[in-house]
CSV table of C-alpha atoms in Angstrom, one decimal:
chain,number,residue,atom,x,y,z
A,280,MET,CA,-8.7,-9.1,19.3
A,281,SER,CA,-5.4,-8.2,17.7
A,282,ASP,CA,-2.7,-10.9,17.3
A,283,THR,CA,0.4,-8.8,17.9
A,284,ALA,CA,-0.4,-5.5,19.5
A,285,ASP,CA,0.5,-5.6,23.2
A,286,ASN,CA,0.4,-1.8,23.2
A,287,LEU,CA,-2.9,-0.7,21.7
A,288,ASP,CA,-1.5,2.8,21.2
A,289,ASP,CA,0.6,1.2,18.4
A,290,LEU,CA,-2.3,-0.5,16.7
A,291,GLN,CA,-3.1,1.4,13.4
A,292,LEU,CA,-5.1,-1.1,11.4
A,293,GLU,CA,-7.1,-4.1,12.6
A,294,VAL,CA,-8.9,-6.5,10.3
A,295,ARG,CA,-11.1,-9.1,11.9
A,296,ASP,CA,-12.9,-12.1,10.3
A,297,LEU,CA,-13.0,-10.3,6.9
A,298,ALA,CA,-15.1,-12.0,4.3
A,299,VAL,CA,-15.7,-10.9,0.7
A,300,HIS,CA,-17.8,-12.5,-2.0
A,301,TYR,CA,-18.1,-11.8,-5.7
A,302,ASP,CA,-21.2,-13.1,-7.4
A,303,GLY,CA,-21.5,-15.8,-4.8
A,304,ILE,CA,-17.8,-16.8,-5.1
A,305,ARG,CA,-15.8,-16.6,-1.9
A,306,ALA,CA,-12.7,-14.3,-2.2
A,307,LEU,CA,-11.9,-14.0,1.5
A,308,HIS,CA,-13.0,-16.0,4.5
A,309,GLY,CA,-12.2,-15.2,8.1
A,310,VAL,CA,-9.1,-13.1,7.4
A,311,SER,CA,-7.7,-11.4,10.5
A,312,PHE,CA,-4.5,-9.4,10.9
A,313,THR,CA,-3.0,-6.2,12.4
A,314,VAL,CA,-0.7,-3.4,11.2
A,315,LEU,CA,1.2,-1.4,13.8
A,316,LYS,CA,2.3,2.2,13.4
A,317,GLY,CA,5.6,2.4,11.6
A,318,GLU,CA,5.5,-1.1,10.2
A,319,ILE,CA,5.8,-2.5,6.7
A,320,VAL,CA,3.4,-5.4,6.6
A,321,THR,CA,3.4,-7.6,3.5
A,322,LEU,CA,0.7,-9.8,2.2
A,323,ILE,CA,1.9,-12.6,-0.1
A,324,GLY,CA,0.2,-15.4,-2.0
A,325,ALA,CA,-0.6,-16.7,-5.4
A,326,ASN,CA,-2.9,-14.8,-7.8
A,327,GLY,CA,-6.5,-15.1,-6.7
A,328,ALA,CA,-5.5,-15.6,-3.0
A,329,GLY,CA,-7.5,-12.5,-2.0
A,330,LYS,CA,-4.7,-9.9,-1.5
A,331,THR,CA,-6.1,-7.2,-3.6
A,332,SER,CA,-9.6,-7.8,-2.2
A,333,ILE,CA,-8.2,-7.0,1.3
A,334,LEU,CA,-6.8,-3.6,0.1
A,335,ARG,CA,-10.1,-2.8,-1.7
A,336,ALA,CA,-12.1,-3.6,1.5
A,337,VAL,CA,-9.8,-1.4,3.7
A,338,SER,CA,-10.3,1.4,1.2
A,339,GLY,CA,-14.0,1.1,1.2
A,340,LEU,CA,-14.2,0.1,-2.5
A,341,ILE,CA,-16.1,-3.2,-2.0
A,342,PRO,CA,-18.7,-4.5,0.5
A,343,TYR,CA,-17.5,-7.0,3.1
A,344,ASN,CA,-18.5,-8.8,6.3
A,345,GLY,CA,-16.3,-8.6,9.4
A,346,ALA,CA,-14.7,-5.6,10.9
A,347,ILE,CA,-12.0,-3.1,9.8
A,348,GLY,CA,-10.7,-0.6,12.3
A,349,PHE,CA,-8.3,2.3,11.6
A,350,GLU,CA,-6.7,4.1,14.6
A,351,GLY,CA,-9.5,2.9,16.8
A,352,GLN,CA,-12.4,3.9,14.4
A,353,ASP,CA,-14.7,1.5,12.7
A,354,LEU,CA,-14.6,1.8,8.8
A,355,LYS,CA,-17.6,-0.4,8.1
A,356,ARG,CA,-20.0,2.3,6.9
A,357,VAL,CA,-17.4,4.9,5.9
A,358,ALA,CA,-17.4,6.0,2.2
A,359,ALA,CA,-14.2,5.6,0.3
A,360,HIS,CA,-13.5,9.3,-0.1
A,361,GLN,CA,-14.0,9.7,3.7
A,362,ILE,CA,-11.5,6.9,4.3
A,363,VAL,CA,-8.9,8.9,2.3
A,364,LYS,CA,-9.7,11.9,4.5
A,365,ARG,CA,-9.1,9.8,7.6
A,366,GLY,CA,-5.6,9.0,6.4
A,367,ILE,CA,-5.5,5.9,4.2
A,368,ALA,CA,-3.9,6.3,0.8
A,369,HIS,CA,-4.3,3.5,-1.8
A,370,VAL,CA,-2.0,2.9,-4.8
A,371,PRO,CA,-4.0,0.3,-6.9
A,372,GLU,CA,-2.5,-2.3,-9.2
A,373,GLY,CA,-2.3,-0.6,-12.7
A,374,ARG,CA,-1.4,2.8,-11.2
A,375,GLY,CA,-4.5,4.7,-12.4
A,376,ILE,CA,-2.8,7.9,-13.2
A,377,PHE,CA,-4.3,10.5,-15.5
A,378,GLY,CA,-2.4,10.2,-18.7
A,379,ASN,CA,-3.5,13.5,-20.2
A,380,LEU,CA,-2.5,15.5,-17.2
A,381,THR,CA,1.0,16.6,-16.4
A,382,VAL,CA,3.0,15.1,-13.5
A,383,ARG,CA,2.4,18.3,-11.5
A,384,GLU,CA,-1.4,18.2,-12.2
A,385,ASN,CA,-1.6,14.6,-11.2
A,386,LEU,CA,0.0,15.4,-7.8
A,387,GLN,CA,-2.1,18.5,-7.3
A,388,LEU,CA,-5.3,16.5,-7.9
A,389,ALA,CA,-4.4,14.3,-4.9
A,390,THR,CA,-4.7,17.3,-2.6
A,391,TRP,CA,-8.5,17.9,-3.3
A,392,GLN,CA,-9.4,17.3,0.4
A,393,ARG,CA,-6.7,19.6,1.8
A,394,SER,CA,-6.7,23.4,2.3
A,395,ASP,CA,-3.2,23.9,3.8
A,396,LYS,CA,-1.6,25.5,0.8
A,397,ASP,CA,1.8,26.1,2.3
A,398,GLU,CA,2.0,22.4,3.4
A,399,ILE,CA,0.8,21.3,0.0
A,400,ALA,CA,3.6,23.2,-1.6
A,401,ALA,CA,6.1,21.7,0.8
A,402,ASP,CA,4.8,18.2,0.2
A,403,TYR,CA,5.1,18.8,-3.6
A,404,ASP,CA,8.8,19.8,-3.2
A,405,ARG,CA,9.3,16.7,-1.0
A,406,MET,CA,8.0,14.5,-3.7
A,407,LEU,CA,10.4,15.9,-6.2
A,408,VAL,CA,13.3,15.2,-3.8
A,409,LEU,CA,12.0,11.7,-3.1
A,410,PHE,CA,11.4,11.0,-6.8
A,411,PRO,CA,14.1,12.9,-8.9
A,412,ARG,CA,12.7,11.5,-12.1
A,413,LEU,CA,9.4,13.2,-11.5
A,414,LYS,CA,11.2,16.5,-11.0
A,415,GLU,CA,12.7,16.2,-14.4
A,416,ARG,CA,9.3,15.3,-16.0
A,417,GLN,CA,7.0,17.4,-13.9
A,418,HIS,CA,5.6,19.3,-16.9
A,419,GLN,CA,5.2,16.2,-19.1
A,420,PRO,CA,1.8,14.4,-19.4
A,421,GLY,CA,1.6,11.3,-17.2
A,422,GLY,CA,0.9,9.1,-20.2
A,423,THR,CA,4.3,9.8,-21.7
A,424,LEU,CA,6.2,8.4,-18.7
A,425,SER,CA,7.8,5.0,-18.6
A,426,GLY,CA,6.1,2.3,-16.5
A,427,GLY,CA,8.6,2.8,-13.7
A,428,GLU,CA,8.0,6.5,-13.7
A,429,GLN,CA,4.2,6.1,-13.7
A,430,GLN,CA,4.6,3.8,-10.7
A,431,MET,CA,6.6,6.5,-8.9
A,432,LEU,CA,3.9,9.1,-9.8
A,433,ALA,CA,1.2,6.8,-8.5
A,434,VAL,CA,3.0,6.5,-5.2
A,435,ALA,CA,3.8,10.2,-5.0
A,436,ARG,CA,0.2,11.1,-5.7
A,437,ALA,CA,-0.9,8.8,-2.8
A,438,LEU,CA,1.6,10.5,-0.5
A,439,MET,CA,0.3,13.9,-1.4
A,440,SER,CA,-3.0,13.0,0.3
A,441,ARG,CA,-1.0,12.9,3.6
A,442,GLY,CA,-2.0,9.3,4.3
A,443,ARG,CA,-0.6,7.8,7.5
A,444,LEU,CA,-1.2,4.4,6.1
A,445,LEU,CA,-0.2,3.6,2.5
A,446,LEU,CA,-1.7,0.6,0.7
A,447,LEU,CA,0.5,-0.6,-2.2
A,448,ASP,CA,-0.8,-3.2,-4.6
A,449,GLU,CA,1.9,-4.8,-6.8
A,450,PRO,CA,4.2,-1.8,-7.0
A,451,SER,CA,6.9,-3.7,-8.9
A,452,MET,CA,4.6,-5.3,-11.5
A,453,GLY,CA,6.0,-5.0,-15.0
A,454,LEU,CA,9.2,-3.2,-14.0
A,455,SER,CA,12.7,-4.0,-15.0
A,456,PRO,CA,14.9,-5.5,-12.2
A,457,ARG,CA,16.8,-2.2,-11.9
A,458,LEU,CA,13.5,-0.3,-11.4
A,459,VAL,CA,12.2,-2.9,-8.9
A,460,GLN,CA,15.3,-2.2,-6.8
A,461,GLU,CA,14.6,1.5,-7.0
A,462,ILE,CA,10.9,1.2,-6.1
A,463,PHE,CA,11.7,-0.9,-3.0
A,464,ARG,CA,14.3,1.6,-2.0
A,465,VAL,CA,11.7,4.3,-2.2
A,466,ILE,CA,9.2,2.2,-0.2
A,467,GLU,CA,11.8,1.9,2.6
A,468,ASP,CA,12.5,5.7,2.4
A,469,ILE,CA,8.8,6.4,2.8
A,470,ASN,CA,8.5,4.1,5.7
A,471,ARG,CA,11.5,5.6,7.5
A,472,SER,CA,9.9,9.0,7.1
A,473,GLY,CA,7.0,7.8,9.3
A,474,THR,CA,4.4,6.3,6.9
A,475,THR,CA,3.0,2.9,7.7
A,476,ILE,CA,2.8,0.5,4.7
A,477,LEU,CA,0.6,-2.4,3.9
A,478,LEU,CA,2.2,-4.0,0.8
A,479,VAL,CA,0.8,-6.6,-1.6
A,480,GLU,CA,3.6,-7.9,-3.8
A,481,GLN,CA,4.2,-10.9,-6.1
A,482,ASN,CA,8.0,-10.4,-5.6
A,483,ALA,CA,7.9,-12.3,-2.3
A,484,ASN,CA,11.7,-12.3,-1.9
A,485,MET,CA,12.0,-8.5,-2.1
A,486,ALA,CA,8.8,-7.9,-0.1
A,487,LEU,CA,9.8,-10.2,2.8
A,488,ARG,CA,13.3,-8.6,3.0
A,489,ILE,CA,11.8,-5.2,3.8
A,490,ALA,CA,8.8,-6.4,5.8
A,491,SER,CA,8.4,-6.0,9.6
A,492,ARG,CA,5.9,-8.8,9.5
A,493,ALA,CA,4.0,-10.7,6.8
A,494,TYR,CA,1.0,-12.8,6.2
A,495,VAL,CA,0.6,-15.6,3.6
A,496,LEU,CA,-2.8,-16.1,2.0
A,497,GLU,CA,-4.1,-19.1,0.3
A,498,THR,CA,-7.6,-19.3,-1.3
A,499,GLY,CA,-8.8,-16.4,0.8
A,500,THR,CA,-7.4,-17.5,4.2
A,501,VAL,CA,-4.3,-16.6,6.2
A,502,ILE,CA,-2.3,-19.8,6.5
A,503,LEU,CA,1.0,-18.4,7.8
A,504,SER,CA,2.3,-15.3,9.6
A,505,GLY,CA,5.5,-14.1,11.1
A,506,THR,CA,8.3,-11.6,10.7
A,507,GLY,CA,9.7,-11.0,7.3
A,508,ARG,CA,12.9,-12.8,8.3
A,509,GLU,CA,11.0,-15.8,9.7
A,510,LEU,CA,9.0,-16.3,6.6
A,511,LEU,CA,12.1,-15.9,4.3
A,512,GLY,CA,13.5,-18.9,6.2
A,513,ASP,CA,10.3,-21.0,6.2
A,514,HIS,CA,10.7,-24.0,3.9
A,515,ARG,CA,7.0,-23.8,2.9
A,516,VAL,CA,7.3,-20.2,1.8
A,517,ARG,CA,10.6,-20.9,0.1
A,518,GLU,CA,9.2,-23.7,-1.9
A,519,ALA,CA,5.9,-22.1,-2.9
A,520,TYR,CA,6.9,-18.4,-3.5
A,521,LEU,CA,10.7,-18.1,-3.6
A,522,GLY,CA,11.5,-21.1,-5.9
A,523,THR,CA,14.1,-22.5,-3.5
């Protein structure tokens, strides 16, 4: 069963014995972990370790063996759009915004499954407070934004779906050091507001500093787990991912 959840009421996501294959090549084998409500859980590992495959499996984007449960409900045969409706929002690597649509239109598109117009308007206003740069550029096409602004738009768009669990895939990739600091500040703000976060991130130092707990993957298998602080101090993690 779960490896950390003494109180099952706190268990939001449970992944058990997850296996994924691409064209006969094993991407994940026997991966198990949990995410509790209110946590930031970080997955770290080298490129090709299987981190993105985990997020895609949770989102229903790829077939898998094993079990994935969200808030006590099995996701195995649930379509991707239904997983969004159930409360999981995914910000993929590469952002995937619509460059020809304005910032406002990108955010409005994320509410396709909602009918609560007053709450949608309130959430839109909240995004502009959380991301002041988007407020300044809300009438600009998404394709004219800088890389950092596009990343903020991608995160804001996911939040507009009212996800209770936010999957973030490499949110700091390609950003300047100053914008990396800003993105991680926003991630912490989002988490403090009540959203649980499962984070895949190459910047292991920053990711572990904000993580409640973390898992280290190597060639599709979890090889280490612990609190963010514990893994920051682990000599194996420091040598392999922190360069110290």
